Coordinates of C-alpha atoms and ligand atoms in Angstrom, one line a residue:
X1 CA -1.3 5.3 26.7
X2 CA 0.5 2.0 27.1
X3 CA -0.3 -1.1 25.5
X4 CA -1.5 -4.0 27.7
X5 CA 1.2 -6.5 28.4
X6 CA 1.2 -9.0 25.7
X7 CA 3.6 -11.5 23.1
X8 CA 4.7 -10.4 20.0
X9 CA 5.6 -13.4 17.8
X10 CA 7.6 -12.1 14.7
X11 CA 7.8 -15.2 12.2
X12 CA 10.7 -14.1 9.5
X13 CA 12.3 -12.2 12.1
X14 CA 15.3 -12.6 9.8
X15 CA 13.9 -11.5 6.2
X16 CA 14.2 -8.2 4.9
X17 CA 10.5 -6.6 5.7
X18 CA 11.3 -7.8 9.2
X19 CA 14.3 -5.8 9.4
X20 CA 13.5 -3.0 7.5
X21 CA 10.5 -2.4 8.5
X22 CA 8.8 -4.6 11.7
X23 CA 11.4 -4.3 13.7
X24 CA 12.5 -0.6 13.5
X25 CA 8.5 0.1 13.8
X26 CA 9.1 -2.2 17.3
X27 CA 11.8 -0.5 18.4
X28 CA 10.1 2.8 17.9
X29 CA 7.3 1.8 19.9
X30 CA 9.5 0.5 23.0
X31 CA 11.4 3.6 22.6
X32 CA 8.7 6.1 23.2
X33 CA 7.4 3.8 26.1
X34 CA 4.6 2.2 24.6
X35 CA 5.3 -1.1 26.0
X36 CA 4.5 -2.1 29.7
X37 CA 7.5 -3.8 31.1
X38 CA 5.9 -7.3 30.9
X39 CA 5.3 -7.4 27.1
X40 CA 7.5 -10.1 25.4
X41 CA 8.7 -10.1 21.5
X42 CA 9.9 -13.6 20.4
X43 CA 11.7 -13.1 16.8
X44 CA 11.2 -16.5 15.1
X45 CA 13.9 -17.7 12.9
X46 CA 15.2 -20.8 11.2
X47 CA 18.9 -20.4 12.4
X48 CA 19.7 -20.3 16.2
X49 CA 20.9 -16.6 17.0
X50 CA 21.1 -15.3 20.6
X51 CA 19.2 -12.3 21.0
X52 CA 22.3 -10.0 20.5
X53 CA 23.6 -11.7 17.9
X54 CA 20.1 -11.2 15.9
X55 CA 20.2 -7.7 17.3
X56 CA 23.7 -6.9 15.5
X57 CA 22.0 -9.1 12.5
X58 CA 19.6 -6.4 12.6
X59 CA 21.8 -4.0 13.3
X60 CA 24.1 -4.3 10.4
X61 CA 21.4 -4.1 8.0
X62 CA 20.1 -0.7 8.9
X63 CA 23.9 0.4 8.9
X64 CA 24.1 -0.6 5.3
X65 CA 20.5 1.1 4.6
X66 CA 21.9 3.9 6.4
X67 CA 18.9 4.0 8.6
X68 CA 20.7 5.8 11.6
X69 CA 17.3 6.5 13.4
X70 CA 16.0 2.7 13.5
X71 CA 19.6 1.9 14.4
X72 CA 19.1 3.3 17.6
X73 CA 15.3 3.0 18.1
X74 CA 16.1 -0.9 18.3
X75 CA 18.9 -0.8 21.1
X76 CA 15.3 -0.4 23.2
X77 CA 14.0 -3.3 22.3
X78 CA 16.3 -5.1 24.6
X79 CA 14.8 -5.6 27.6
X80 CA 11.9 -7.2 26.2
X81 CA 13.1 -9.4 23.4
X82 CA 13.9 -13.2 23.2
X83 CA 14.8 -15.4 20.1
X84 CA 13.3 -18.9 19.1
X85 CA 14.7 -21.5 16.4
X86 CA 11.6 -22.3 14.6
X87 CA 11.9 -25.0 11.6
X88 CA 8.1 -24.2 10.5
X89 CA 6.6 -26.9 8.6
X90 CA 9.4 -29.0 10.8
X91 CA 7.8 -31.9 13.2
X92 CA 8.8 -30.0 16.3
X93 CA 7.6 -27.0 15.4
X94 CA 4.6 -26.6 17.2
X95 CA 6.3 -27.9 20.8
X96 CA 9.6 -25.4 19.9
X97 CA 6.3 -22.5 20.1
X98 CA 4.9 -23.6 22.5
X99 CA 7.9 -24.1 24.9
X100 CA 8.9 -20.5 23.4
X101 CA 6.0 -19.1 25.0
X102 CA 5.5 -21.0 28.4
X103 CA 5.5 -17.9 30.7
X104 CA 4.9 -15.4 28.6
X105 CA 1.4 -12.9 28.6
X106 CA -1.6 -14.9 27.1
X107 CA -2.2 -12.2 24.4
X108 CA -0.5 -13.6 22.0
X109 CA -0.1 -11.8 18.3
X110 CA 1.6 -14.1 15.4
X111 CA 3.0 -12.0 13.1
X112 CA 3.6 -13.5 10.0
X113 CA 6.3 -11.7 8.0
X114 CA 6.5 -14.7 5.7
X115 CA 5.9 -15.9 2.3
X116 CA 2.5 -16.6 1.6
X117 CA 3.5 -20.0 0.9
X118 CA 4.5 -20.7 4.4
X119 CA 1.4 -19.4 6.5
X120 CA -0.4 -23.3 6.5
X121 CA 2.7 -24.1 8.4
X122 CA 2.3 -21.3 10.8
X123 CA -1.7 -22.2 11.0
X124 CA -0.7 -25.5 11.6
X125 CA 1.2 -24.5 14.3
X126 CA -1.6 -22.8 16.4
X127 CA -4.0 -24.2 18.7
X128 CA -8.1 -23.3 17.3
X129 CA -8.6 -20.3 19.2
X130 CA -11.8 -17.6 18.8
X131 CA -11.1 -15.4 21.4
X132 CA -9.3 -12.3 19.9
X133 CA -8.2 -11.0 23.8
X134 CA -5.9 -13.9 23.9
X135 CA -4.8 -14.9 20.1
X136 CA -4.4 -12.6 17.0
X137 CA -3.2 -12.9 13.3
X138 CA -1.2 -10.6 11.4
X139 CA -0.6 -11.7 7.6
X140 CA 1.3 -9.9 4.9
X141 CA 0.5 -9.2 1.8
X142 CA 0.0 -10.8 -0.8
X143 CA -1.8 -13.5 0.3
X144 CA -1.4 -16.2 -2.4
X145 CA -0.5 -15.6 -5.4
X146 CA -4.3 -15.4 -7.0
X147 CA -7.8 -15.8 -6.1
X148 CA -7.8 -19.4 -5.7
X149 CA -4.5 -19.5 -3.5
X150 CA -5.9 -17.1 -1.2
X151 CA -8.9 -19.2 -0.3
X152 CA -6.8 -22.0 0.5
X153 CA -5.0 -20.1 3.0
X154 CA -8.3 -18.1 4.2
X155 CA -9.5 -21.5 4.7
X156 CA -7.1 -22.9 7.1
X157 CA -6.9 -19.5 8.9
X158 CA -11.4 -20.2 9.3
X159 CA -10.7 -23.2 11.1
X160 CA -8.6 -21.9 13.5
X161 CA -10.0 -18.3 14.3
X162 CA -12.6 -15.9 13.5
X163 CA -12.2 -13.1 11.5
X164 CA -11.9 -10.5 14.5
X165 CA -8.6 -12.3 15.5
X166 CA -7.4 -11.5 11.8
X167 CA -5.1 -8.9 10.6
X168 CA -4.7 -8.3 6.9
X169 CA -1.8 -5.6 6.2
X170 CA -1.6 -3.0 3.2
X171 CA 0.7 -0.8 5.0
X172 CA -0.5 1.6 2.5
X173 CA -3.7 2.4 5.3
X174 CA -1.1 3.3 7.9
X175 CA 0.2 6.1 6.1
X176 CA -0.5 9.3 7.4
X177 CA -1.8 11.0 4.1
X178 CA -4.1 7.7 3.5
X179 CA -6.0 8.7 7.0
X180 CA -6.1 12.3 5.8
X181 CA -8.0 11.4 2.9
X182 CA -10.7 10.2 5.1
X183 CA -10.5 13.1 7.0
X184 CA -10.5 15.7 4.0
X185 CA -13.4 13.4 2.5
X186 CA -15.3 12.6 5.8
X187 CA -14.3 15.8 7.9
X188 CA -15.2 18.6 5.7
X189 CA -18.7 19.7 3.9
X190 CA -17.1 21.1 0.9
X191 CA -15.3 18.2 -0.8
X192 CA -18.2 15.5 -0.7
X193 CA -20.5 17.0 -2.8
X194 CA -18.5 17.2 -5.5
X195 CA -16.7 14.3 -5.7
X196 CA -19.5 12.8 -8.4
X197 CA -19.4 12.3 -12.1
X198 CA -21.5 15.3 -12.6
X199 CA -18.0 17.7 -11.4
X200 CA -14.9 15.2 -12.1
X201 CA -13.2 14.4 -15.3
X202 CA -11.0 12.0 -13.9
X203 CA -9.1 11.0 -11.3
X204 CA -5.2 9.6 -11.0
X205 CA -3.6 7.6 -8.9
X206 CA 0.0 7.0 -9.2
X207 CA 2.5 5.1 -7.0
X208 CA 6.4 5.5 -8.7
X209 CA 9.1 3.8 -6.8
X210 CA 13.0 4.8 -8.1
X211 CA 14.1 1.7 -6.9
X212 CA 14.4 -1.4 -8.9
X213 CA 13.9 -5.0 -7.6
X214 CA 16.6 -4.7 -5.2
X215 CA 17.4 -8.1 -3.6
X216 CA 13.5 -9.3 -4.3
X217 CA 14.2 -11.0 -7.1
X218 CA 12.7 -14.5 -5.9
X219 CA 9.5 -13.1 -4.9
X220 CA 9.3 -10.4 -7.3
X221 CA 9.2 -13.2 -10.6
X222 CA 6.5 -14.6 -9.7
X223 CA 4.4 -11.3 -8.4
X224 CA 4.9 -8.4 -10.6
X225 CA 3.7 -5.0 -10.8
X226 CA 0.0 -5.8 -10.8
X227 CA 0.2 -8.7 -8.4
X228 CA 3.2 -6.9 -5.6
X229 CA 1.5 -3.3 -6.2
X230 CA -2.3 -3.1 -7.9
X231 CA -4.2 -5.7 -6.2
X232 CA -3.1 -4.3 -2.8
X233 CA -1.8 -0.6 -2.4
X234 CA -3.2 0.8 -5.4
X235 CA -6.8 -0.7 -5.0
X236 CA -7.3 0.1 -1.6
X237 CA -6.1 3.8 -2.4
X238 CA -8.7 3.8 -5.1
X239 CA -11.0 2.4 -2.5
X240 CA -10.7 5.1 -0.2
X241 CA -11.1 7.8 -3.0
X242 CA -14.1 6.2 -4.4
X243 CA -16.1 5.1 -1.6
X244 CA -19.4 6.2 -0.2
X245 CA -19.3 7.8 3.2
X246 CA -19.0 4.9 5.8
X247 CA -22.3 5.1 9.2
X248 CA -19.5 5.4 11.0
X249 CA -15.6 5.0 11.0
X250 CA -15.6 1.1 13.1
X251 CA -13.7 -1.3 11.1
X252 CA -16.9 -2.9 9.0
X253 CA -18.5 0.2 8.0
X254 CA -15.3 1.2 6.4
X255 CA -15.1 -2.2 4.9
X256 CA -18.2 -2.4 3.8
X257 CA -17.8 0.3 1.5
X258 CA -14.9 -0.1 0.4
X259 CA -15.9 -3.5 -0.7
X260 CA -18.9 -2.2 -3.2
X261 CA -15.6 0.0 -4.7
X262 CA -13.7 -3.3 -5.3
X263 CA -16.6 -5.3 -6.4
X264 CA -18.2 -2.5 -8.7
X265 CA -14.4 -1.9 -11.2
X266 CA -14.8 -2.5 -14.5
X267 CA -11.8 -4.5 -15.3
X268 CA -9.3 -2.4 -18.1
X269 CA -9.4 -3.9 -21.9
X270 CA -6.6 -5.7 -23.1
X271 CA -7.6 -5.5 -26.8
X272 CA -6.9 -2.9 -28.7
X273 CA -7.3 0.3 -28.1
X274 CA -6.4 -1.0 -25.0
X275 CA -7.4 0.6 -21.4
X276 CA -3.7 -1.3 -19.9
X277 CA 0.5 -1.0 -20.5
X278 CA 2.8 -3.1 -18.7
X279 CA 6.2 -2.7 -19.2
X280 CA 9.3 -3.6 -17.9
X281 CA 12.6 -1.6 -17.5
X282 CA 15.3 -1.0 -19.4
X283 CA 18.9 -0.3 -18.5
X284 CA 19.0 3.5 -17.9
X285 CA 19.9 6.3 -15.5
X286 CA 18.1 7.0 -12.0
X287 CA 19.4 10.0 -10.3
X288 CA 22.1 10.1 -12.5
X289 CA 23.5 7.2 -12.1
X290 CA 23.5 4.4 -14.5
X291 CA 21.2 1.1 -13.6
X292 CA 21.1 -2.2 -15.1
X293 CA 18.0 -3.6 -17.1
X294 CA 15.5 -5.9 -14.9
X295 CA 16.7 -9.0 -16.9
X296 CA 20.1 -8.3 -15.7
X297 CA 19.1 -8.0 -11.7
X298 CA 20.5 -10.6 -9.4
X299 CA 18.0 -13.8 -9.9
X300 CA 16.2 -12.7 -12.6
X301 CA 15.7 -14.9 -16.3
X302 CA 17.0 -13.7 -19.0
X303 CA 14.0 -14.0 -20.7
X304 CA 11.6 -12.8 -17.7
X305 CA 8.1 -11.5 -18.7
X306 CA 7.6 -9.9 -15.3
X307 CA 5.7 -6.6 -15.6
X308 CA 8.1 -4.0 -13.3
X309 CA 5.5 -1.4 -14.4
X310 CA 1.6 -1.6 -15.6
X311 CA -0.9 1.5 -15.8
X312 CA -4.8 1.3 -16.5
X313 CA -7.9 3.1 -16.9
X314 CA -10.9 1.2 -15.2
X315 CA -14.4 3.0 -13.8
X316 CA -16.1 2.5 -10.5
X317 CA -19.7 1.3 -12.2
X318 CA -22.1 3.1 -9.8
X319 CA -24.1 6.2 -9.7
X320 CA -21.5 8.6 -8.0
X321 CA -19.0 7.8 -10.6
X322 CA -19.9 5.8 -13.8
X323 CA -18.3 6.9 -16.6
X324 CA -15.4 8.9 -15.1
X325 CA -12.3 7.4 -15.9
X326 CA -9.6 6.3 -12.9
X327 CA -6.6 6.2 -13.9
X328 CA -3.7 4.1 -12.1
X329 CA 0.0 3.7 -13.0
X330 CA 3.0 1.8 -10.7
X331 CA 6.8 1.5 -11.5
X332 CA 10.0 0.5 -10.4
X333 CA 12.7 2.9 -11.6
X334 CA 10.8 5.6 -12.5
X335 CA 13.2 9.0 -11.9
X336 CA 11.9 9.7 -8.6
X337 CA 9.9 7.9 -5.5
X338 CA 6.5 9.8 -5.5
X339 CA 2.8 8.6 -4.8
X340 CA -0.1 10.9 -5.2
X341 CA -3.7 11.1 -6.0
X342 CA -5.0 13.7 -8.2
X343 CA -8.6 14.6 -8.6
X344 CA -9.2 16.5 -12.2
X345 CA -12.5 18.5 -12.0
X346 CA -14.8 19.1 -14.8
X347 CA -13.9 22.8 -16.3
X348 CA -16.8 25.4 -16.2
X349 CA -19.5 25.2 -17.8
X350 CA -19.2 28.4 -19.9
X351 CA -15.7 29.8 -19.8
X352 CA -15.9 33.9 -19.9
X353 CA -12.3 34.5 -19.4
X354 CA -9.6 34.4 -22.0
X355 CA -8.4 30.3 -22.9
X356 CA -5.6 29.9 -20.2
X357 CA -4.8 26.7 -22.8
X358 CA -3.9 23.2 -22.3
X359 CA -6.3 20.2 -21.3
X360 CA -8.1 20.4 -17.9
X361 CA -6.1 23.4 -16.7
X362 CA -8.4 24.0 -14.1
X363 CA -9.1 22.7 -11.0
X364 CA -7.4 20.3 -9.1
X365 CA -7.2 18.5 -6.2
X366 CA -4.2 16.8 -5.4
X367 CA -3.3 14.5 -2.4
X368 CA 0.5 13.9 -2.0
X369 CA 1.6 10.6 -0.2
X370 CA 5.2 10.3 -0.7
X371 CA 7.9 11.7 -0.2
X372 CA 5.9 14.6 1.3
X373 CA 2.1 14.5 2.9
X374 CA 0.6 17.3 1.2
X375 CA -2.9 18.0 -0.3
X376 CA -2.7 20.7 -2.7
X377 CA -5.8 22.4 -4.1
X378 CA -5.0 24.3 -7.6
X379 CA -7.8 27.5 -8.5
X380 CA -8.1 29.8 -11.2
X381 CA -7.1 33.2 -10.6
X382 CA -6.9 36.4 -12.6
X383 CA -3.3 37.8 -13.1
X384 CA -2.4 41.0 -12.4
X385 CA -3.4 43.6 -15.0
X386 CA -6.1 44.8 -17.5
X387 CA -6.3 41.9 -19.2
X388 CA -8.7 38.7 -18.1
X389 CA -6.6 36.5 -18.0
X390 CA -6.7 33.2 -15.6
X391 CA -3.3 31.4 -14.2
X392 CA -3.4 28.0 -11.8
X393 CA -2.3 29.3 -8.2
X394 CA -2.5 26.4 -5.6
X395 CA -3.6 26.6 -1.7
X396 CA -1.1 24.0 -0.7
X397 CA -1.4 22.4 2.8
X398 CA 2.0 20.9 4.3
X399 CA 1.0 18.4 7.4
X400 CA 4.4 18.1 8.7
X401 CA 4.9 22.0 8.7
X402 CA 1.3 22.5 9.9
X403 CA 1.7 20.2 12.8
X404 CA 5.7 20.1 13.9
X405 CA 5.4 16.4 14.6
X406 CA 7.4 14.0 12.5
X407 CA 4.9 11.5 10.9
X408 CA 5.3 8.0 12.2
X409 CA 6.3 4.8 9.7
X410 CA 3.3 3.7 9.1
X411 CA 4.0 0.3 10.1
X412 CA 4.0 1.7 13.9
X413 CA 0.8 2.8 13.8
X414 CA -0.5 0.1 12.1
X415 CA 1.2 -2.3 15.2
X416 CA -0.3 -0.1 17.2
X417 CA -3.5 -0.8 16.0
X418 CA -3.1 -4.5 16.2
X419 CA -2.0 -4.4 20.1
X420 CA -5.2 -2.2 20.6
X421 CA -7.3 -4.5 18.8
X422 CA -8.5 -2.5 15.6
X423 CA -9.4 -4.0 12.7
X424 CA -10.0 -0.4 10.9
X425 CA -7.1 0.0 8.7
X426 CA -6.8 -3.8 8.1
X427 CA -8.4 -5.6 5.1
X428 CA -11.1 -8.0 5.7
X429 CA -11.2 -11.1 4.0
X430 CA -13.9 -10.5 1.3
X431 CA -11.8 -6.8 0.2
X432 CA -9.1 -9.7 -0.4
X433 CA -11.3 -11.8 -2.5
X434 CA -12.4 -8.8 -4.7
X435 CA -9.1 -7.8 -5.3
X436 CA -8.0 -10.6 -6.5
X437 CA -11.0 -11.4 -8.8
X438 CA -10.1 -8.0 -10.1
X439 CA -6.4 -8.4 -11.0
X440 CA -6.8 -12.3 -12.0
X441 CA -9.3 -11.0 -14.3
X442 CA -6.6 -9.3 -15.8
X443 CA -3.5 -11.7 -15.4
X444 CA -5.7 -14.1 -17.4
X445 CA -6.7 -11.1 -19.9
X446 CA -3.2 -10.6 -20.3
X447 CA -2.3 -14.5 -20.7
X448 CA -4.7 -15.2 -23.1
X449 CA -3.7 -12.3 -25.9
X450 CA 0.1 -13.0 -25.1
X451 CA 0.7 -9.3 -24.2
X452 CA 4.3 -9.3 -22.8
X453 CA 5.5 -6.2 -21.3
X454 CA 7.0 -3.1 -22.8
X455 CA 10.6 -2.2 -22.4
X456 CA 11.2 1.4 -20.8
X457 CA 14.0 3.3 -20.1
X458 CA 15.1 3.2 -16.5
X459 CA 14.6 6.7 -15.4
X460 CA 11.3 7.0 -17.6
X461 CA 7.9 7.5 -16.8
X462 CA 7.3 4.1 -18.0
X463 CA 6.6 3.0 -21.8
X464 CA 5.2 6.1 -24.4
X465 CA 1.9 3.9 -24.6
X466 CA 0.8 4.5 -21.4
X467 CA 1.0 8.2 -22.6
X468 CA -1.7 7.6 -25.7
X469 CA -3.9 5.6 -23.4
X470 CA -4.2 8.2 -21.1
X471 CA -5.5 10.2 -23.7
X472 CA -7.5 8.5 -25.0
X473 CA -9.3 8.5 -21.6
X474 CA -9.0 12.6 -21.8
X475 CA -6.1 12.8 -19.7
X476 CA -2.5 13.4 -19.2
X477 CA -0.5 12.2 -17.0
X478 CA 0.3 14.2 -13.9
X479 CA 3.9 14.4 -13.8
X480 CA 5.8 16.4 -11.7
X481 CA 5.0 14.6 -8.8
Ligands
LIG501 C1 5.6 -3.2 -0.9 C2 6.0 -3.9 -2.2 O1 4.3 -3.7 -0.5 O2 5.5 -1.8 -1.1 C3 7.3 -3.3 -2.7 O3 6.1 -5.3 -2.1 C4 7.2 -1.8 -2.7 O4 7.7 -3.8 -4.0 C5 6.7 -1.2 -1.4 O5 8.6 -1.3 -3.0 C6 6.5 0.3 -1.5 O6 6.2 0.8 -0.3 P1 6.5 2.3 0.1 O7 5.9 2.5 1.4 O8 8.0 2.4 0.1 O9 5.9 3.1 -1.0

């Protein structure tokens, strides 16, 4: 179904998230003839480009990310694009937006694929508005750089619009697999009932990333692992694993629970034995080929203290899960890009067939978000033979096999979700808050001991601590990925 006719203000049009990812997502969606005719995209910028010469801009980026397929999903955004010099912050700003738009249709969406630090500026370009049919919000992530950073911007965003016009992005909830795991928890009768402390030993979450910092290195200083990764992606995966079942799947119900997750984590101990590793990489070999340390990356210090990697074990302190550990680990240049979600079960109760040997060999539930979008479910069954003997087998489930549709980015379906007005897979201001709480807890935890991150080897699973700490929570590491 097409969208309604409406304005699409990309602020950063020219920054890398913009190119990598908005705009291909865009270009998509005009492709396959989601857009009425009308619609208008105005890519803000601080240097004045023509549209085509911003389209080549564009263009040459994707050519050197070899992204062949974005290359020519954008040559479709031309009919409805335009470009605007925007000095935000600058004293004409808000008339150069304003002029920008004269004409164009009055739902307007301001998507902000800026720095935190900038999105005052953008606020203070924007009339107060509180009707979300004619004015909405897109921020990225992360908003602020702590708790108390984030307020200030929540606050100037309150006194412009209400919180229906607002739209938080984790572009972890577009992803296909992340709105399978609803489905597998909220679709099925056979899953729910055991997901309680009474049947799971523990449960993993891992997001590994082979690439290092890339060209990031100005942002990525001052976030870090636990600020660029944890308190967005990896708590809202936890949230949707942990969760009670929403009354119903509109936007607040889903946020509502998800909340009581994020408020309800025990934060990981820093003291010794301690429940957290951070780390930082090492020169080393990804994919065979050799990488330099982090202190060496373009605009790094020398001396940086920037966690590239962290891992922790913290528990979700209610009565479906107290006491079962959750385990979460993040990386740059680990050996390959993988992201999964593994659900341990408790072993029997009374084993009556021969030891098949190692810790927690049996069941296993495991949901695979990159590269692949697979859930995997590993049983027991007897080999072959007189003997009674037990081997894993798994029942795997392939979703792009199973359907024959390739999945879409999942910033297209989250800008679909914006045009159509749902909040559901967007975070609401207080999921925010919590998060924050949660990972300035530790920051400051961190800060006060003088823990400074681990060297690993590029290439590695991250530093050998994280391997004892796992253990000590009665698990190992999944690692095949
Ligand atoms: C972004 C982080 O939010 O997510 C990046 O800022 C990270 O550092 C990226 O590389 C990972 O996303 P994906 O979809 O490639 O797993």
């Amino acid at each position: 179904v097409p969208l309604c006719p409406f304005t699409f203000v990309l602020h950063g049009a020219a920054g890398d998230l913009a190119k990598r990812k908005i705009i291909p997502a865009l270009g998509h969606l005009a492709a396959t003839g989601y857009f009425s005719s009308d619609s208008v995209l105005v890519f803000a910028q601080r240097e004045a480009l023509s549209a085509s010469e911003c389209l080549a801009e564009v263009d040459a980026f994707l050519a050197r990310a070899g992204d062949d397929s974005a290359r020519q999903a954008i040559a479709a955004l031309k009919p409805y694009f335009k470009t605007v010099q925007l000095s935000l912050g600058g004293p004409t700003a808000k008339a150069d937006l304003a002029a920008a738009l004269q004409g164009c249709p009055p739902l307007v969406v301001h998507y902000a694929a800026l720095p935190s630090s900038r999105f005052t500026d953008l606020l203070d370009c924007l009339d107060e508005c509180r009707d979300p049919e004619r004015l909405r919000l897109v921020l990225e992530k992360p908003l602020g750089f702590n708790a108390s950073e984030s307020a200030v911007i929540e606050k100037a965003v309150e006194a412009k619009l209400d919180e229906s016009q607002v739209y938080r992005i984790d572009h972890y909830l577009g992803k296909q697999a992340v709105q399978n795991l609803l489905a597998l928890r909220l679709g099925n009768r056979i899953f729910e009932p055991l997901l309680t402390r009474e049947h799971v030993a523990h449960v993993q979450i891992t997001v590994a990333e082979d690439l290092g910092v890339e060209d990031r290195a100005g942002f990525y200083e001052q976030a870090g692992a636990l600020r660029d990764m944890v308190q967005s992606h990896m708590l809202q995966l936890l949230a949707t694993v942990a969760m009670e079942p929403p009354v119903s799947l509109e936007a607040n119900s889903l946020r509502d629970e998800k909340l009581k997750v994020l408020r309800s984590l025990r934060v990981p101990k820093v003291s010794s034995p301690a429940e957290i590793v951070v780390g930082q990489y090492a020169e080393g070999y990804v994919r065979g080929q050799p990488v330099p340390a982090y202190r060496h990356e373009k605009g790094v210090a020398e001396d940086s203290n920037t966690e590239t990697y962290v891992s922790f074990c913290t528990e979700v302190q209610t009565w479906r899960w107290a006491g079962v550990p959750f385990l979460l680990r993040t990386g740059k240049r680990m050996p390959k890009r993988f992201a999964e979600i593994v659900i341990q079960f408790r072993d029997v109760p009374k084993p009556l067939f021969e030891p098949v040997g190692g810790m927690w060999s049996g069941n296993k539930l495991i949901i695979q978000l990159q590269p692949d979008d697979k859930l995997e479910l590993q049983l027991l069954a007897k080999t072959p033979g007189e003997r009674e003997r037990l081997r894993p087998v798994s029942l795997d489930l392939d979703f792009f096999n199973t359907w024959r549709i390739p999945v879409r980015d999942a910033y297209e379906r989250l800008l679909t979700d914006i045009l159509r007005g749902r909040l559901g897979l967007f975070l609401r201001r207080d999921e925010v808050q919590a998060q924050w709480h949660f990972v300035d807890q530790i920051m400051g935890n961190l800060h006060q001991l003088g823990v400074s991150p681990a060297p690993y080897t590029s290439g590695t699973f991250g530093p050998p601590a994280a391997t004892a700490m796992a253990l000590r929570a009665g698990a190992f590491w999944s690692e095949d990925g």
